[in-house]
Short mmCIF file of C-alpha atoms in Angstrom, two decimals:
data_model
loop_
_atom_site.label_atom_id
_atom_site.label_comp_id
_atom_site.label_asym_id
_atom_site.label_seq_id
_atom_site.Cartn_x
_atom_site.Cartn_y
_atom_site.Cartn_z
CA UNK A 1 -115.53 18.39 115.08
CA UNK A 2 -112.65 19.69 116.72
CA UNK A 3 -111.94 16.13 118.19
CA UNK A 4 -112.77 14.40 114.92
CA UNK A 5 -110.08 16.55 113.21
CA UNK A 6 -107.77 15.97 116.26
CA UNK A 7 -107.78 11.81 115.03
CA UNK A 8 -108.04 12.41 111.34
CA UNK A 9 -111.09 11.92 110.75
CA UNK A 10 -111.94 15.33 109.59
CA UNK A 11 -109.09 17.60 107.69
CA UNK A 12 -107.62 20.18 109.40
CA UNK A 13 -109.10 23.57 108.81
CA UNK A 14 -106.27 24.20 106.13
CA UNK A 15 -107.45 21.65 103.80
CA UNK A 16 -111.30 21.70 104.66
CA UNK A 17 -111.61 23.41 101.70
CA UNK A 18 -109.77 20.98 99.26
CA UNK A 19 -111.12 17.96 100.60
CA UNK A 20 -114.88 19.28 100.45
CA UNK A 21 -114.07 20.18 97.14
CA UNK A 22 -112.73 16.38 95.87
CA UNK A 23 -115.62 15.38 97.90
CA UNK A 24 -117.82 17.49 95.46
CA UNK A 25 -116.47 16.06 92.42
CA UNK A 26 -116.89 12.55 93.43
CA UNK A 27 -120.58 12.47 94.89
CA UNK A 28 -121.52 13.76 91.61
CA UNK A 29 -121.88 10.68 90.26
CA UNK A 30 -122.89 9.04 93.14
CA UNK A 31 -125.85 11.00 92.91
CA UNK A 32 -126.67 11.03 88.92
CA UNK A 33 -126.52 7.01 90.09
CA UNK A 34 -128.93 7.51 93.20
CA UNK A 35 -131.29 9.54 90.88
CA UNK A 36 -132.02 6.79 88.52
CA UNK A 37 -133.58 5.19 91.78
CA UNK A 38 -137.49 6.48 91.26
CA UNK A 39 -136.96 5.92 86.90
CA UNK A 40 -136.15 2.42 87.17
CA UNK A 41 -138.03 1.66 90.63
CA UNK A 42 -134.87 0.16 92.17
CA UNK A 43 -134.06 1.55 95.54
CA UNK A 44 -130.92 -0.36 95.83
CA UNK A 45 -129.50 2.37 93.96
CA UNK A 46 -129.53 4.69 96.82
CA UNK A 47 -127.03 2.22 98.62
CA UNK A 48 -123.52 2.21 98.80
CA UNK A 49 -120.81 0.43 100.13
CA UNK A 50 -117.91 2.04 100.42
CA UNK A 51 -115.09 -0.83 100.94
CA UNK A 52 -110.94 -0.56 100.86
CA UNK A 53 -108.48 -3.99 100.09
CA UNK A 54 -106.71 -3.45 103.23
CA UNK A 55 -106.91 -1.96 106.17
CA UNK A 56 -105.27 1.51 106.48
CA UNK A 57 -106.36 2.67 103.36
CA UNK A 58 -108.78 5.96 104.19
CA UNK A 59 -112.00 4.11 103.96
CA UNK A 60 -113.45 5.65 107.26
CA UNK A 61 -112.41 8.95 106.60
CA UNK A 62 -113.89 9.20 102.65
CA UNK A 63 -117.09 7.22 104.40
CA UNK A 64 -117.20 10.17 107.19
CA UNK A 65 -116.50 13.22 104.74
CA UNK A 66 -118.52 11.80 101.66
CA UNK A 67 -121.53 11.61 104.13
CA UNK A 68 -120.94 15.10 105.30
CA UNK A 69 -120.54 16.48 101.90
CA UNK A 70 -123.69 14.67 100.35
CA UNK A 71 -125.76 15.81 103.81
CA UNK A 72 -125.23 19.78 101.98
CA UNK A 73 -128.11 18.56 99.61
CA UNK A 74 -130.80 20.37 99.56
CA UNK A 75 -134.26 17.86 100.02
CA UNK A 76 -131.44 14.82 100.82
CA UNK A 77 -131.18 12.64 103.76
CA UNK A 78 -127.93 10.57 104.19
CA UNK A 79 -127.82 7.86 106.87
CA UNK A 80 -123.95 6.54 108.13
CA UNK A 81 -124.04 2.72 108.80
CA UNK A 82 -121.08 1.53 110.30
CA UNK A 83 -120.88 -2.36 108.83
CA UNK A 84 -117.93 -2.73 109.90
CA UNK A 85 -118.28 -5.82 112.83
CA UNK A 86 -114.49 -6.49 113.64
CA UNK A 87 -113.11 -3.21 113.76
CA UNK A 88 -116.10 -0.80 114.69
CA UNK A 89 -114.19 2.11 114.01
CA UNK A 90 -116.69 4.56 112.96
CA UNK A 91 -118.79 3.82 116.02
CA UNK A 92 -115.82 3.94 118.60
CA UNK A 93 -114.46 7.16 116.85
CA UNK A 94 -118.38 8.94 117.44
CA UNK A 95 -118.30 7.52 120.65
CA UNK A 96 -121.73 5.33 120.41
CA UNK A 97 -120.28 2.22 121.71
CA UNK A 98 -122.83 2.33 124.26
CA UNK A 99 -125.44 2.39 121.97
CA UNK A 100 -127.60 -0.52 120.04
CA UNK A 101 -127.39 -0.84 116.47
CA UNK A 102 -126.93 -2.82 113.12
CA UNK A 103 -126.03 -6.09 115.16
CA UNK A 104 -128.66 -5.97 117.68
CA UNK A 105 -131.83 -5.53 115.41
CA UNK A 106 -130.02 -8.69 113.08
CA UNK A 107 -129.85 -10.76 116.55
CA UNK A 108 -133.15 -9.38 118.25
CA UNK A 109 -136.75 -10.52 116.68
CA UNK A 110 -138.84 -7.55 118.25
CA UNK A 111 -136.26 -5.07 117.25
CA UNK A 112 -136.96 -2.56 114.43
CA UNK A 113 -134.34 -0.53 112.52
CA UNK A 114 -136.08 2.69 113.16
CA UNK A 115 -135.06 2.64 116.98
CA UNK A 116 -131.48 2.61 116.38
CA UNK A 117 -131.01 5.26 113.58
CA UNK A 118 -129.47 8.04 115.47
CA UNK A 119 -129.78 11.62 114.21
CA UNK A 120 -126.57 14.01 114.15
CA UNK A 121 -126.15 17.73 114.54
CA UNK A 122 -125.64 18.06 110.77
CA UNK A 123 -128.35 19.03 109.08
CA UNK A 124 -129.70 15.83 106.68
CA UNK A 125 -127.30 13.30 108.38
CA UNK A 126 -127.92 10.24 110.54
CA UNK A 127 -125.82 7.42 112.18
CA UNK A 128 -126.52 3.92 112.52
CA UNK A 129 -124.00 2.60 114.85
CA UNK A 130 -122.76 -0.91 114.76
CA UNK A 131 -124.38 -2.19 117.88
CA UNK A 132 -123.36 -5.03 120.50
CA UNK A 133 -120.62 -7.31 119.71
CA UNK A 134 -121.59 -10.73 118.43
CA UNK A 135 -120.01 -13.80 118.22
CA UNK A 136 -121.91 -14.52 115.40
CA UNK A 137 -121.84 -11.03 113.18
CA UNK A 138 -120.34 -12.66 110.16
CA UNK A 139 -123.34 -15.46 109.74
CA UNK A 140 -125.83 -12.21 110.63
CA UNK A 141 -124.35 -9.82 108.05
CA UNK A 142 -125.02 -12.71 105.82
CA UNK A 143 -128.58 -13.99 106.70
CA UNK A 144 -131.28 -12.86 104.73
CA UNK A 145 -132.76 -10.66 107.64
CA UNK A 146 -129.69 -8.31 106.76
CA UNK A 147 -130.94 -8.04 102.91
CA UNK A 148 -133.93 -7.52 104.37
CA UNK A 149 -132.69 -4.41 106.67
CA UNK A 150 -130.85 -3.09 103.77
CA UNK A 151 -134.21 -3.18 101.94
CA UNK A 152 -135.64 -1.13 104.34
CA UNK A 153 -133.31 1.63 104.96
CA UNK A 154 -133.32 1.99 101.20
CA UNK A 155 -137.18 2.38 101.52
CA UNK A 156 -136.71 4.76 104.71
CA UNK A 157 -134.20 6.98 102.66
CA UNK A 158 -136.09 6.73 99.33
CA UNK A 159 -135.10 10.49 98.69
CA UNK A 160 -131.60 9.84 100.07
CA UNK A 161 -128.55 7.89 100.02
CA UNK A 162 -127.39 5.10 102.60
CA UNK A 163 -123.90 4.51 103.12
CA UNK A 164 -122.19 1.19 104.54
CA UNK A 165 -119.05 1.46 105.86
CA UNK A 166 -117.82 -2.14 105.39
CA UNK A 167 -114.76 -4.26 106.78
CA UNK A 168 -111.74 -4.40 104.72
CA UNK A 169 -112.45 -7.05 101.56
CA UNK A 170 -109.47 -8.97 101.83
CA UNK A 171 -109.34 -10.01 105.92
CA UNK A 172 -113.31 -10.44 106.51
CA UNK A 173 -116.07 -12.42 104.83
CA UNK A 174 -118.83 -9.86 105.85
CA UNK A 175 -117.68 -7.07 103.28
CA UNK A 176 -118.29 -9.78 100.49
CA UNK A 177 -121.70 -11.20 101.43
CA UNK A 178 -122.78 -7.30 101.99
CA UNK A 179 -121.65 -6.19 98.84
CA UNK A 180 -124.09 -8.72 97.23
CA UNK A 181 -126.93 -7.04 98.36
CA UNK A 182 -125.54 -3.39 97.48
CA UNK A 183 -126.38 -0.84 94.93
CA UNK A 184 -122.66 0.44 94.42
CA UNK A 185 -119.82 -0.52 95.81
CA UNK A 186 -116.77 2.43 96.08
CA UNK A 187 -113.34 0.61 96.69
CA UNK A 188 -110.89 2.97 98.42
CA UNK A 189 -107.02 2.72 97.52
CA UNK A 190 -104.64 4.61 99.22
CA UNK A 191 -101.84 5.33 96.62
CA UNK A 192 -98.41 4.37 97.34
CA UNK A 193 -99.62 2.33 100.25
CA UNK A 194 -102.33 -0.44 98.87
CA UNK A 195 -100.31 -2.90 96.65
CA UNK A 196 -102.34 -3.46 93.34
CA UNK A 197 -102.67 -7.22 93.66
CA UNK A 198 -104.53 -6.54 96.63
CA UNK A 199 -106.51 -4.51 94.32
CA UNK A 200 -107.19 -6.98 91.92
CA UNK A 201 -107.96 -9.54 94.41
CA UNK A 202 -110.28 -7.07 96.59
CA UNK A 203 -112.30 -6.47 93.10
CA UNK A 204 -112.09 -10.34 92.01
CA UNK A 205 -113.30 -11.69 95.54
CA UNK A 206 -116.18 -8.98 95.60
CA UNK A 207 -117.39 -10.74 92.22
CA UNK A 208 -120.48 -9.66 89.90
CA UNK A 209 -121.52 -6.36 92.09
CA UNK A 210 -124.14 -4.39 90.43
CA UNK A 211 -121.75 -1.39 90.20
CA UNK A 212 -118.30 -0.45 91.24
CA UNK A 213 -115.98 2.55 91.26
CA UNK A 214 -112.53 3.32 92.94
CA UNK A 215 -111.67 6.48 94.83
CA UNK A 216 -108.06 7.10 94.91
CA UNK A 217 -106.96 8.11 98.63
CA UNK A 218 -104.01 10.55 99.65
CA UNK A 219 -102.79 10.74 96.06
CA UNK A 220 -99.65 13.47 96.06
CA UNK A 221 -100.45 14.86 92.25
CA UNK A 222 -96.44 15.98 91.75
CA UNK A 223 -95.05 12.55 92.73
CA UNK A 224 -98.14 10.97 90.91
CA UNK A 225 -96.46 9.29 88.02
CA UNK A 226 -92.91 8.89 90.07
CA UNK A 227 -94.25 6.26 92.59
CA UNK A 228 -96.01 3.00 91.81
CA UNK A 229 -95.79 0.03 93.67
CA UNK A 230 -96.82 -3.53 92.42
CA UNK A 231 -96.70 -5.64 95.31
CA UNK A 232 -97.64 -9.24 95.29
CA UNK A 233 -97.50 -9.98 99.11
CA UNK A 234 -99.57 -8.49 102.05
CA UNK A 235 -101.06 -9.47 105.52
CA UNK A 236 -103.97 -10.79 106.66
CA UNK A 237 -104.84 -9.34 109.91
CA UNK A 238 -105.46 -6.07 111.18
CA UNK A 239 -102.39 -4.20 112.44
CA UNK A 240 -100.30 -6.13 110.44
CA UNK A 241 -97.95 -3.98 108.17
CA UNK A 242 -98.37 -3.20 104.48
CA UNK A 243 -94.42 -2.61 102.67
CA UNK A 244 -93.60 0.69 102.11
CA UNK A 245 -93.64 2.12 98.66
CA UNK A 246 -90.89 2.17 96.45
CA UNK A 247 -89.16 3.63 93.93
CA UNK A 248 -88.96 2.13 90.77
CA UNK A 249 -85.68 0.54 89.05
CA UNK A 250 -84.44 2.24 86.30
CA UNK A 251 -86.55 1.15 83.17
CA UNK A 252 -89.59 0.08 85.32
#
């Protein structure tokens, strides 16, 4: 933990008690969502997605802490997938590079989802990592063996809640084929830092998902209604920079 904190993953001790507690607030409905899973006999509903326009925006960290706060449960099992191909980040930041995962059961015949769900020292929470690099991830995240797998970990975690962490909408084609076979999507914005056409183009380019909401990231609540920025221009590759926010003219 100490080395999560250390690269942001986890707050410092100061705030581990505000961010637990907007982590509270918004797996409530998460889980009201989940619940209606055994009433309408649709496991998709204990799936979610959670996605960002850009990268940068907090989408591992809300993926990381979300899972950690819905893990305090009682009777639930949460498992972590880390979807996202290109980047990886979740896996490289718990250090299971070395292991198999996501990609090798979608590229390997004999290879069952089972053997590659890795248990954690939190009580109620398990890892999928993403699993050997592939030349071909985008066309497996897409094939129907992957709707398939997602089937199945929804089955595995019938009394639980899966969570995808996906690659940014707006530079990678996996996030959108994934989201199609989702329960909920939850599309991270970082406020002051994700302009909101990439918003709107992140929620247009995702289509008709079954269910969306928005978490906003890093929000400062005293400069909330002095800062908005309504870009029209971003990148398109990772590491590229997003514009800094501004303040508005006089009568914006």
């Amino acid at each position: 933990r100490g080395r999560l904190q250390a690269l942001g993953i986890l707050p410092p001790p100061q705030h581990e008690r505000e961010i637990a507690g907007q982590c509270r607030a918004i797996k409530r409905p998460l889980l009201r969502y989940a619940q209606e899973a055994v009433e309408t006999n649709d496991p998709l509903k204990r799936t979610l997605m959670i996605a960002s326009a850009l990268p940068g925006d907090g989408k591992t960290f809300i993926s990381l802490n979300l899972a950690l706060s819905l893990a305090l449960e009682m009777d639930l099992r949460v498992l972590l997938v880390d979807a996202d191909t290109p980047k990886r980040h979740l896996t490289q930041t718990l250090d299971l590079d070395n292991e198999q995962g996501l990609l090798d059961v979608l590229r390997e015949p004999g290879q069952q989802i089972e053997d590659v769900i890795l248990p954690t020292d939190v009580r109620g929470l398990d890892v999928l990592p993403v699993g050997s690099r592939s030349d071909t991830a985008t066309e497996l995240v897409a094939s129907a063996k992957m709707q398939a797998t997602v089937d199945r970990l929804a089955t595995l975690y019938c009394r639980g809640i899966v969570l995808f962490d996906s690659p940014p909408i707006l530079l990678t084609n996996e996030s959108r084929s994934l989201a199609g076979m989702i329960g909920h999507v939850l599309l991270v914005v970082r406020a002051g830092v994700t302009p909101q056409q990439a918003v709107k183009d992140a929620v247009a380019a995702l289509g008709d998902v079954r269910r969306m909401s928005v978490v906003l990231n890093g929000a400062d609540l005293e400069d909330a209604l002095a800062y908005y920025y309504y870009g029209h221009r971003y990148g398109y590759g990772y590491g590229e920079g997003i514009p800094t926010p501004a303040k508005p003219t006089d009568g914006a």
